[in-house]
PDB file of C-alpha atoms in Angstrom:
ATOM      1  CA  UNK A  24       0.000   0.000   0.000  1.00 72.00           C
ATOM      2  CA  UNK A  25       2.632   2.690   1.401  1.00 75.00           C
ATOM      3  CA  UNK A  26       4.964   1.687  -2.053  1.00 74.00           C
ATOM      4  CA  UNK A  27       1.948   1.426  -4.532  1.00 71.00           C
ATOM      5  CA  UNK A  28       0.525   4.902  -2.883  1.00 67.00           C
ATOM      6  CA  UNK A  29       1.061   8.909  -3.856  1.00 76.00           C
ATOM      7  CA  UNK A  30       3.143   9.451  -1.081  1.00 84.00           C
ATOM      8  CA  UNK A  31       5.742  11.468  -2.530  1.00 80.00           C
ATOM      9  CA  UNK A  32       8.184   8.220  -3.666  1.00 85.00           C
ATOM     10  CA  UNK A  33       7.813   7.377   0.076  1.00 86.00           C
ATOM     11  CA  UNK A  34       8.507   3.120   0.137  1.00 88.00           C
ATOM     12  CA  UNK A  35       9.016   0.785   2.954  1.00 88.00           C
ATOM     13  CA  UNK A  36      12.696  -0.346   4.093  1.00 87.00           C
ATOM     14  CA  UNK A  37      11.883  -2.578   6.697  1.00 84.00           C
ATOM     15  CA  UNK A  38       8.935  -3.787   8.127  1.00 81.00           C
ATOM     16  CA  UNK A  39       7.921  -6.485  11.217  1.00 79.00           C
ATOM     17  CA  UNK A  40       4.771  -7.619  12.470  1.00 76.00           C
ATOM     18  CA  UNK A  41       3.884  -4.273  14.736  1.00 77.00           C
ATOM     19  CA  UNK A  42       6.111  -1.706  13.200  1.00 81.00           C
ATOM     20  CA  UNK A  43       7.720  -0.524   9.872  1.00 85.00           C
ATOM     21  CA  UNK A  44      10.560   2.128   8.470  1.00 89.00           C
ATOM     22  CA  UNK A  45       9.501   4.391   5.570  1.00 91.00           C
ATOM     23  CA  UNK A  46      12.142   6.337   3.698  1.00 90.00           C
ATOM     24  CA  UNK A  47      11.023   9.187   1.997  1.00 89.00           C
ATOM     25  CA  UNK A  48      14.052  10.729  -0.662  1.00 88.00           C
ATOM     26  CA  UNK A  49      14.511  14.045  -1.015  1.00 86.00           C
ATOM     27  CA  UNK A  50      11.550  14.948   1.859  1.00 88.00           C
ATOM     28  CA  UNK A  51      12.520  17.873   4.795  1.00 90.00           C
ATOM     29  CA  UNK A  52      11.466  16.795   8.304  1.00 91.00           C
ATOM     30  CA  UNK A  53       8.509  18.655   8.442  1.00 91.00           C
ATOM     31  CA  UNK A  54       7.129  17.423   5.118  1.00 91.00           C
ATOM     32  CA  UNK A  55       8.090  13.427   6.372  1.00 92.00           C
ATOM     33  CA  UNK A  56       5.592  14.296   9.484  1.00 93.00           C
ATOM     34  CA  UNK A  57       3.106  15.289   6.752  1.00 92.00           C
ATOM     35  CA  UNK A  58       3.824  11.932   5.026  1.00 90.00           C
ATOM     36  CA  UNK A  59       3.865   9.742   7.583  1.00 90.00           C
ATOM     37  CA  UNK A  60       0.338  11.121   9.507  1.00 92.00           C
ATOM     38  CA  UNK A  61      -1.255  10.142   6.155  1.00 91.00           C
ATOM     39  CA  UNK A  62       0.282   7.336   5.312  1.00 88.00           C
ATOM     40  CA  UNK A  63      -1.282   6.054   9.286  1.00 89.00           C
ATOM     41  CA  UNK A  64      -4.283   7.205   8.815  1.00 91.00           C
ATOM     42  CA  UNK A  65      -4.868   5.425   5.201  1.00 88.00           C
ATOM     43  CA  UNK A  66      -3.334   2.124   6.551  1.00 87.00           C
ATOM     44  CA  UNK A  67      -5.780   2.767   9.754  1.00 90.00           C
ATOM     45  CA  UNK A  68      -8.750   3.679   7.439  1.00 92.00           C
ATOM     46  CA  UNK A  69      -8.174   0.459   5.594  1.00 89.00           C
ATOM     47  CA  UNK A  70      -8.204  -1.988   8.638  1.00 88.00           C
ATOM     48  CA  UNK A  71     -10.753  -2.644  11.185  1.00 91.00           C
ATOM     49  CA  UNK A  72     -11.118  -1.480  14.079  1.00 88.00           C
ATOM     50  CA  UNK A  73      -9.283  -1.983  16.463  1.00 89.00           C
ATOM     51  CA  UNK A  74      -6.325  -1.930  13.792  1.00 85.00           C
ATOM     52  CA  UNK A  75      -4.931   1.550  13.903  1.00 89.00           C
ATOM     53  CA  UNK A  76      -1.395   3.068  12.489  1.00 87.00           C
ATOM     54  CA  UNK A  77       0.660   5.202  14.577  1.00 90.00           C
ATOM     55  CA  UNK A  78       3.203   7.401  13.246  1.00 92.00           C
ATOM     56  CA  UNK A  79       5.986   7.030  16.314  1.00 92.00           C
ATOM     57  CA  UNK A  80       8.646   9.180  14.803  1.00 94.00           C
ATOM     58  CA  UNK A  81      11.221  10.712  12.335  1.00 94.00           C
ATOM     59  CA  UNK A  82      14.339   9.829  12.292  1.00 93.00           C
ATOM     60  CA  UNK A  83      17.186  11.712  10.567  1.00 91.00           C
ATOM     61  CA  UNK A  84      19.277  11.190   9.784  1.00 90.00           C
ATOM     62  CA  UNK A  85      19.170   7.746  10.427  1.00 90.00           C
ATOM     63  CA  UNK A  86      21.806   4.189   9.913  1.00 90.00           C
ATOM     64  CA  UNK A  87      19.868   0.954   9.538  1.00 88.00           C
ATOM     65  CA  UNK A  88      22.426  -1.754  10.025  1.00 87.00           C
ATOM     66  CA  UNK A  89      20.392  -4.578  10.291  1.00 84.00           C
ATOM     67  CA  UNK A  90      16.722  -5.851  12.156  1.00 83.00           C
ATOM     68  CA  UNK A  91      16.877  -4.364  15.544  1.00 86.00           C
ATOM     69  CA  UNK A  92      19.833  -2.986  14.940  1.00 89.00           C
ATOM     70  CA  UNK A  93      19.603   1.046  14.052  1.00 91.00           C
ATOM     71  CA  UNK A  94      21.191   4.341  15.559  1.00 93.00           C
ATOM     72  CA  UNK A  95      20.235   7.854  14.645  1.00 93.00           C
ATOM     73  CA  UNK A  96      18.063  11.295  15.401  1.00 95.00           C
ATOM     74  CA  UNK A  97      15.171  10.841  16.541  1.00 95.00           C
ATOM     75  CA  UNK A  98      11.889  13.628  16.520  1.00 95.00           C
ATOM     76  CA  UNK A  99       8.769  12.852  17.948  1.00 93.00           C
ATOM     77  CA  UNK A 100       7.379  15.938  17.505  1.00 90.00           C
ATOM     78  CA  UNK A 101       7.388  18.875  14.372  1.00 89.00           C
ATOM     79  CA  UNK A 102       8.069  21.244  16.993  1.00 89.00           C
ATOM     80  CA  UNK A 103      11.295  19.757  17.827  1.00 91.00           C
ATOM     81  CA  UNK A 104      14.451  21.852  16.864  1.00 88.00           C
ATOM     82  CA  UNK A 105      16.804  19.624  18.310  1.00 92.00           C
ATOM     83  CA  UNK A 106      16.640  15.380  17.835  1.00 93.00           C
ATOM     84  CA  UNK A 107      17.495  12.712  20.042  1.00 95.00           C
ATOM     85  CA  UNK A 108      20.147  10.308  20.219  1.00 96.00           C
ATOM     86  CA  UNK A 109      18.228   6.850  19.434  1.00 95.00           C
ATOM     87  CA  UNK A 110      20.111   4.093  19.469  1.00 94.00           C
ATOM     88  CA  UNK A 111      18.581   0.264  19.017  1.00 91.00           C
ATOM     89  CA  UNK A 112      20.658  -3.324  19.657  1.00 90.00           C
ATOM     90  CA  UNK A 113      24.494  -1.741  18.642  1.00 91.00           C
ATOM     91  CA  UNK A 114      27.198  -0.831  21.016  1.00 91.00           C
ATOM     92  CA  UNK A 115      26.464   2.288  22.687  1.00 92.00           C
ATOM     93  CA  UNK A 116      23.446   0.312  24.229  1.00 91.00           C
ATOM     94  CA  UNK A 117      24.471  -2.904  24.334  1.00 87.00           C
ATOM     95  CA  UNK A 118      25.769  -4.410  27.754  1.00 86.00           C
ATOM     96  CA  UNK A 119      28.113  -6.914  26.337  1.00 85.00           C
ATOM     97  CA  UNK A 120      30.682  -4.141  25.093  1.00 89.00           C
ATOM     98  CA  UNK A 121      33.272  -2.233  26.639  1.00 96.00           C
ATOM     99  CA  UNK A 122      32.474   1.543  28.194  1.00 96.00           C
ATOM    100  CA  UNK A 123      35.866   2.969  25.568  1.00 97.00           C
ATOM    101  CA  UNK A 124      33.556   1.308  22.179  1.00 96.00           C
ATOM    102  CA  UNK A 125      29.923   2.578  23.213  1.00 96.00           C
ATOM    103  CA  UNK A 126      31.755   6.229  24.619  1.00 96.00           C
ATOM    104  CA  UNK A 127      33.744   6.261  21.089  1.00 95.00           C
ATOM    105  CA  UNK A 128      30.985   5.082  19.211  1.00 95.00           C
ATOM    106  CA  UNK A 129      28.213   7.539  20.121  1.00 95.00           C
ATOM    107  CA  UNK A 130      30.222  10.324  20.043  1.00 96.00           C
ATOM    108  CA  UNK A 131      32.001   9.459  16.648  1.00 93.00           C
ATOM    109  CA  UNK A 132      28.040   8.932  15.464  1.00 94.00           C
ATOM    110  CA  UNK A 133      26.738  12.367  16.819  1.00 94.00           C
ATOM    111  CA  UNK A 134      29.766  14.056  14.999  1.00 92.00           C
ATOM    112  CA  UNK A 135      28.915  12.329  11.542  1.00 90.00           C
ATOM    113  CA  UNK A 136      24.845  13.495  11.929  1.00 91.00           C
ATOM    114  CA  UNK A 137      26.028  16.708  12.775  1.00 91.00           C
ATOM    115  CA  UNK A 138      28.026  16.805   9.234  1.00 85.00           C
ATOM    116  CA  UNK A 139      31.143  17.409  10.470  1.00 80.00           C
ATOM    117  CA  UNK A 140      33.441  14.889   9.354  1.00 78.00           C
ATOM    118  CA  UNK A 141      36.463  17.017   9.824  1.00 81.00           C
ATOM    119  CA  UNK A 142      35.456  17.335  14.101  1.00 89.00           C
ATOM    120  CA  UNK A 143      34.870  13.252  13.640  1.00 86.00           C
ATOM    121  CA  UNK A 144      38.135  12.198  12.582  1.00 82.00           C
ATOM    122  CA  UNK A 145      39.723  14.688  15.148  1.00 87.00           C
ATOM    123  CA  UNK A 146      38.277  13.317  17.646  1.00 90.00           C
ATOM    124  CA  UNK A 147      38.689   9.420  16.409  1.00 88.00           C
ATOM    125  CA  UNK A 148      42.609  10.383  15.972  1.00 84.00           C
ATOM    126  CA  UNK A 149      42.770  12.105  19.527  1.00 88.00           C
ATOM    127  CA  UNK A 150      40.831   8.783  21.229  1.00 91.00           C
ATOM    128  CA  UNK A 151      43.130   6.215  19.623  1.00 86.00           C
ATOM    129  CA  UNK A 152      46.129   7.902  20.338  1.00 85.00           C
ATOM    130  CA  UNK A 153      45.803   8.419  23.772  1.00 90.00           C
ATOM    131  CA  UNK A 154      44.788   4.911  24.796  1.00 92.00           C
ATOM    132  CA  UNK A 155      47.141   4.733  27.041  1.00 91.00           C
ATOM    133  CA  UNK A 156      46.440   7.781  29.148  1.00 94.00           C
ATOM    134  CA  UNK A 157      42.577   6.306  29.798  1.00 96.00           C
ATOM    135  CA  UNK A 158      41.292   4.512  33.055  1.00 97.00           C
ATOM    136  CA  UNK A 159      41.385   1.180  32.983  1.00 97.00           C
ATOM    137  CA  UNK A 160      37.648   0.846  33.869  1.00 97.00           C
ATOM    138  CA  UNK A 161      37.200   1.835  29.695  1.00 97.00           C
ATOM    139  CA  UNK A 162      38.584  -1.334  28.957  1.00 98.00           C
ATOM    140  CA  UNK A 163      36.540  -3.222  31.082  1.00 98.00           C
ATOM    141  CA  UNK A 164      33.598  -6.024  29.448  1.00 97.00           C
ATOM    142  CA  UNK A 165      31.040  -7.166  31.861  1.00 95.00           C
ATOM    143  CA  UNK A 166      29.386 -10.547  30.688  1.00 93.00           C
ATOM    144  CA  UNK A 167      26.622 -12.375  32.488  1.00 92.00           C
ATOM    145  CA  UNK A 168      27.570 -15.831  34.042  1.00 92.00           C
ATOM    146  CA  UNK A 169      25.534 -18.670  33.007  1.00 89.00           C
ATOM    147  CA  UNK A 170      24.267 -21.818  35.070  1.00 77.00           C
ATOM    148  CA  UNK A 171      26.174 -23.969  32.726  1.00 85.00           C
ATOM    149  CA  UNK A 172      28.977 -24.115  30.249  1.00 87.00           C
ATOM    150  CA  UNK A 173      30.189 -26.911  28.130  1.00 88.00           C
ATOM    151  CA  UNK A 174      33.420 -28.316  29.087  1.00 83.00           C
ATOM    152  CA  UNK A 175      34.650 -27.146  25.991  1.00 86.00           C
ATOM    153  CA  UNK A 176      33.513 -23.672  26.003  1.00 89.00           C
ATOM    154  CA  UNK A 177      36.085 -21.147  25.790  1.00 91.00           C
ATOM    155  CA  UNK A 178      33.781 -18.186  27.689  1.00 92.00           C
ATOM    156  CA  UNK A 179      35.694 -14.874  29.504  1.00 93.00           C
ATOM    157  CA  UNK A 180      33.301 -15.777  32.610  1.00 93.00           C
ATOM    158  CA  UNK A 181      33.514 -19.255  32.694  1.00 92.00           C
ATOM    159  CA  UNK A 182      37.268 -19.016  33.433  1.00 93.00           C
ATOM    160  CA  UNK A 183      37.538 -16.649  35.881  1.00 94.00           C
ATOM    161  CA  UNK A 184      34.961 -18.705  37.899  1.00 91.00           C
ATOM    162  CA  UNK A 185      37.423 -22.022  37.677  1.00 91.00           C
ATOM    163  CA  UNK A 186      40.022 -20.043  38.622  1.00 93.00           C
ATOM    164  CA  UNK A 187      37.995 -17.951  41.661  1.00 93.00           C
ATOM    165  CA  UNK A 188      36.749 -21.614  42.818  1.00 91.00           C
ATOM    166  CA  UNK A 189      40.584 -22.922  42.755  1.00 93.00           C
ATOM    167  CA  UNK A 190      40.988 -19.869  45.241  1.00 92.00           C
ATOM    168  CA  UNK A 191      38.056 -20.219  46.918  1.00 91.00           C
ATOM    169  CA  UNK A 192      34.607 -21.860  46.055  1.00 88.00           C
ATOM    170  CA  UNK A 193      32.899 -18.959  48.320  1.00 90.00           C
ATOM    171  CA  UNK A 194      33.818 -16.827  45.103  1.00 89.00           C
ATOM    172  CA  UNK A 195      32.046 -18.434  42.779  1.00 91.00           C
ATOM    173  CA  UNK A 196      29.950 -15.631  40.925  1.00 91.00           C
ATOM    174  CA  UNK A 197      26.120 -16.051  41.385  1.00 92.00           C
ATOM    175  CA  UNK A 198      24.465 -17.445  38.043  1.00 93.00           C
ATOM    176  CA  UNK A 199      23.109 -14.390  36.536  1.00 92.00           C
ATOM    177  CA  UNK A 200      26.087 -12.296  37.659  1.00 94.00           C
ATOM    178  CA  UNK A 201      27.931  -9.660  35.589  1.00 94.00           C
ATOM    179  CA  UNK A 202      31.760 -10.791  35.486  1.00 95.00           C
ATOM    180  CA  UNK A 203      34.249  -7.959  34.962  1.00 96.00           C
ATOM    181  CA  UNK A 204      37.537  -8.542  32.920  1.00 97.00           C
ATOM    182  CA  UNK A 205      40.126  -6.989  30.484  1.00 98.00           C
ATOM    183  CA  UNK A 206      42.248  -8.454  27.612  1.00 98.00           C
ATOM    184  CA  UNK A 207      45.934  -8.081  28.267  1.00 97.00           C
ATOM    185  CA  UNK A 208      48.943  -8.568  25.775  1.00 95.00           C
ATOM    186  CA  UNK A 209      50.028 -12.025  25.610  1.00 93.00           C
ATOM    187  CA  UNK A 210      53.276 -13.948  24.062  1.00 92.00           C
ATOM    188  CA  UNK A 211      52.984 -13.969  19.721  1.00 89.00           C
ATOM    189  CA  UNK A 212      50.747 -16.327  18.958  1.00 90.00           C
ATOM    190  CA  UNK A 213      48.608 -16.591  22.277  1.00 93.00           C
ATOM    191  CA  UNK A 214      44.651 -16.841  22.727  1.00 96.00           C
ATOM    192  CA  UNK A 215      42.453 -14.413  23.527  1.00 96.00           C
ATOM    193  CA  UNK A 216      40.941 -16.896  26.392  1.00 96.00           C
ATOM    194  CA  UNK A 217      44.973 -16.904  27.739  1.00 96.00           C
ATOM    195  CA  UNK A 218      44.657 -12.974  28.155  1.00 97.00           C
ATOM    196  CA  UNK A 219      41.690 -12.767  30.422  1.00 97.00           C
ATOM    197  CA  UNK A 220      42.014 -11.167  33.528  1.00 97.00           C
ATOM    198  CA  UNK A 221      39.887  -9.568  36.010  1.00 97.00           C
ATOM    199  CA  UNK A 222      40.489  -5.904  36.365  1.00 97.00           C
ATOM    200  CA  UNK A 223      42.227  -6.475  39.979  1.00 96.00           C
ATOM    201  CA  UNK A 224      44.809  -8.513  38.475  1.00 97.00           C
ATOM    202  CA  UNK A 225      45.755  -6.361  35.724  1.00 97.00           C
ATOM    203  CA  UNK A 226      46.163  -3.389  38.250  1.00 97.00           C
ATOM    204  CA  UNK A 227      48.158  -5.807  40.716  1.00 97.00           C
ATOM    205  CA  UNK A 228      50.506  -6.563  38.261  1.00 97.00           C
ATOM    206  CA  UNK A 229      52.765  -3.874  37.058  1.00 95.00           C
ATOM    207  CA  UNK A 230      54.444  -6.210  34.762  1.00 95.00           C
ATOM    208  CA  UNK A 231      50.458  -6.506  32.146  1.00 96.00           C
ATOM    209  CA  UNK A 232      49.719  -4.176  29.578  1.00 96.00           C
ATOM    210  CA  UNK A 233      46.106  -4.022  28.005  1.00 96.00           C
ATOM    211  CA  UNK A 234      45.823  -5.311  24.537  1.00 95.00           C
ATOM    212  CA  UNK A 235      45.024  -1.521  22.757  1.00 92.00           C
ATOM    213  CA  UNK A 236      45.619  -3.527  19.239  1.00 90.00           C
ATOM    214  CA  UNK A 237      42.728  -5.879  20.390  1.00 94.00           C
ATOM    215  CA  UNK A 238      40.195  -3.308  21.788  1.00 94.00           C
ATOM    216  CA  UNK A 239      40.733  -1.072  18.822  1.00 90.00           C
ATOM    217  CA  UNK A 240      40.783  -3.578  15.875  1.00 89.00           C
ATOM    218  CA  UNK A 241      38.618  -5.601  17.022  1.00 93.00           C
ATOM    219  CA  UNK A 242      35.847  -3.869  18.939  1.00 94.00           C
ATOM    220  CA  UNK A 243      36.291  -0.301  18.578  1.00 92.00           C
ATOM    221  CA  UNK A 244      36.659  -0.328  14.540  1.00 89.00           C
ATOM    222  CA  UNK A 245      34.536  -2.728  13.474  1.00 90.00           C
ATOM    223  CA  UNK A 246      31.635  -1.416  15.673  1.00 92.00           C
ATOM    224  CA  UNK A 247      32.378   2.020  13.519  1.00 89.00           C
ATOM    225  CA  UNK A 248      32.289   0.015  10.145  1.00 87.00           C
ATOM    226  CA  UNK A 249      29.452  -1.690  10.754  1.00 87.00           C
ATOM    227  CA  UNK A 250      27.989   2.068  10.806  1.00 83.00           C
ATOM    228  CA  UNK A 251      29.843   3.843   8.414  1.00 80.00           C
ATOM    229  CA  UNK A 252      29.340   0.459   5.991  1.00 79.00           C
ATOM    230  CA  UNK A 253      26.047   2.455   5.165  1.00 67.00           C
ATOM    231  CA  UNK A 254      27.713   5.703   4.383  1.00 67.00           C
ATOM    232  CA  UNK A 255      30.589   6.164   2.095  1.00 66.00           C
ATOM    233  CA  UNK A 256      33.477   6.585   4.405  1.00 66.00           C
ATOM    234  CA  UNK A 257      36.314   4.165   5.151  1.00 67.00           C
ATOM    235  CA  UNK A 258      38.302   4.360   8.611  1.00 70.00           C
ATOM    236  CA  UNK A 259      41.622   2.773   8.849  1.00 68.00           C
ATOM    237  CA  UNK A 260      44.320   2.753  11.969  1.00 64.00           C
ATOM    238  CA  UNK A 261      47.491   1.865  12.361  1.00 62.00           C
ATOM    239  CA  UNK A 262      50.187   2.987  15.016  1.00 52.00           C
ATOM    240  CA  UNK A 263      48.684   1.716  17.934  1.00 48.00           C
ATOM    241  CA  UNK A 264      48.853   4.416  21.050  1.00 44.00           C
ATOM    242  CA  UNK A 265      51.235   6.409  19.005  1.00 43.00           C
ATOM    243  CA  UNK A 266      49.285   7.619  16.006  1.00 45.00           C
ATOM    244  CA  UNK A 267      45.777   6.991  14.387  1.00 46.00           C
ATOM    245  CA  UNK A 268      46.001   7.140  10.575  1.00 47.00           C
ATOM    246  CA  UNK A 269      42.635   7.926   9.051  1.00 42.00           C
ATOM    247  CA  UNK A 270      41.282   7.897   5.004  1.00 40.00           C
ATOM    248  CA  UNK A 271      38.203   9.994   4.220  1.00 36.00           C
ATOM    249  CA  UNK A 272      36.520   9.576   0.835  1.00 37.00           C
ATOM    250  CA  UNK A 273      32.837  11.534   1.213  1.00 37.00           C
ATOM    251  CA  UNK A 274      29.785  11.872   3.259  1.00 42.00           C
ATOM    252  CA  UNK A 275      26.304  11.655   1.703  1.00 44.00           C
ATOM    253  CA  UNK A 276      23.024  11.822   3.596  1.00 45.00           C
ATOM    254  CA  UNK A 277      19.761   9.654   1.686  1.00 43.00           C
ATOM    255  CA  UNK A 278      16.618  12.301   2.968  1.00 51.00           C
ATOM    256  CA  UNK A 279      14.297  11.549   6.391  1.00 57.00           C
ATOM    257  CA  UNK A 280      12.945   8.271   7.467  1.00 53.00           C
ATOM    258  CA  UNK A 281       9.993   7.597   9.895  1.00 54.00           C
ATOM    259  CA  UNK A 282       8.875   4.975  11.853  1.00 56.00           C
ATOM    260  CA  UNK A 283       5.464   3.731  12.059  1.00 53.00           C
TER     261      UNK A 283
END
């Protein structure tokens, strides 16, 4: 209906069994309200009751990674000069990552919807070169422990409960617990499992350095590309703690969306 309609080349992105995103090319903010309070009250008109089509927002401009997974400004209202920050199932919201990805993350996004590329790759290049001159608590994941592993199971938590129960079995974390830990540098060739620690032992040990190569290629970046994948702009680092290195190619913006 929404794609067959006069809408003003409005069509449907993505769509789920209670909800839907509509991008409409070309449209200003105010004239995507107009489009999406008709478009819900045809697609109400057309059902029965108690069917009815609410228009819950605009969002521009907005990054759709996958289902459940989008970031971007969010107005609820016309009379809104100023959108919000709405983020859905990535990294600045999710629990699993680290406090130095969602911080870098959400800032690196507000920068890009703000146009600014220029501030954005200052402020990339001024993150990851100072890694070493952040709190430790930035570096810190925080995964649930489960009732039960496999014995094979390489899992963070699972770990440092075998080795708090060597200590003592009192320690055991409750099943449902958040475990803290960091990834430290290891020998060439070592496993990420082998550079698990918890946070205490890292700061005990004078000797363990964090794994900055690890945390940036491997959490920080890709949780960027997987953003910037949907915008024509390619990040690259190199230099760890010394240096970031960044490419820029061009920013391009597709009109508003809404979601219904």
């Amino acid at each position: 209906m929404v794609n067959n309609g006069s809408y003003g080349g409005a069509r449907v992105i993505y769509g789920d069994t209670d909800s839907m995103f509509v991008l409409c090319p070309g449209s200003s903010r105010a004239e995507a309200f107009e489009i999406g309070r008709k478009i819900a009250d045809d697609v109400t008109n057309a059902n029965p009751n108690p069917v009815k089509l609410k228009l819950e927002k605009i969002m521009h401009p907005l990054i759709l990674e996958s289902k459940k997974r989008y970031v971007g400004m969010s107005y609820e209202s016309i009379n809104e000069d100023e959108g919000i920050f709405d983020a859905v199932g990535i990294e600045t919201v999710r629990r699993d990552s680290c406090p130095l990805v969602s911080r870098v993350l959400e800032k690196a996004l507000r920068l890009l919807f703000e146009g600014d590329m220029s501030r954005m790759v200052r402020y990339l290049d001024m993150q990851l070169s100072n890694l070493d001159k952040m709190p430790v608590s930035d570096f810190v994941f925080s995964r649930e422990y489960r009732k039960s592993y496999a014995e094979s199971a390489v899992v963070a938590s699972k770990l440092i409960a075998e080795k708090r129960e060597a200590i003592c079995p009192r320690n055991v974390p409750e099943v449902g617990e958040r475990v803290p830990y960091v990834i430290i540098s290891g020998e060439p060739h070592s496993t990420l499992i082998s550079c698990v620690r918890e946070p205490w032992e890292f700061i005990a040990d004078h000797r363990l350095t964090l794994n900055f190569e690890y945390y940036v290629q491997r959490q920080v970046l890709p949780s960027l590309q997987r953003a910037l994948d949907y915008v024509p702009l390619k990040i690259e680092w190199h230099c760890p703690v010394i240096a970031g290195c960044y490419r820029l190619v061009f920013l391009n913006f597709f009109g508003c969306f809404f979601f219904l």
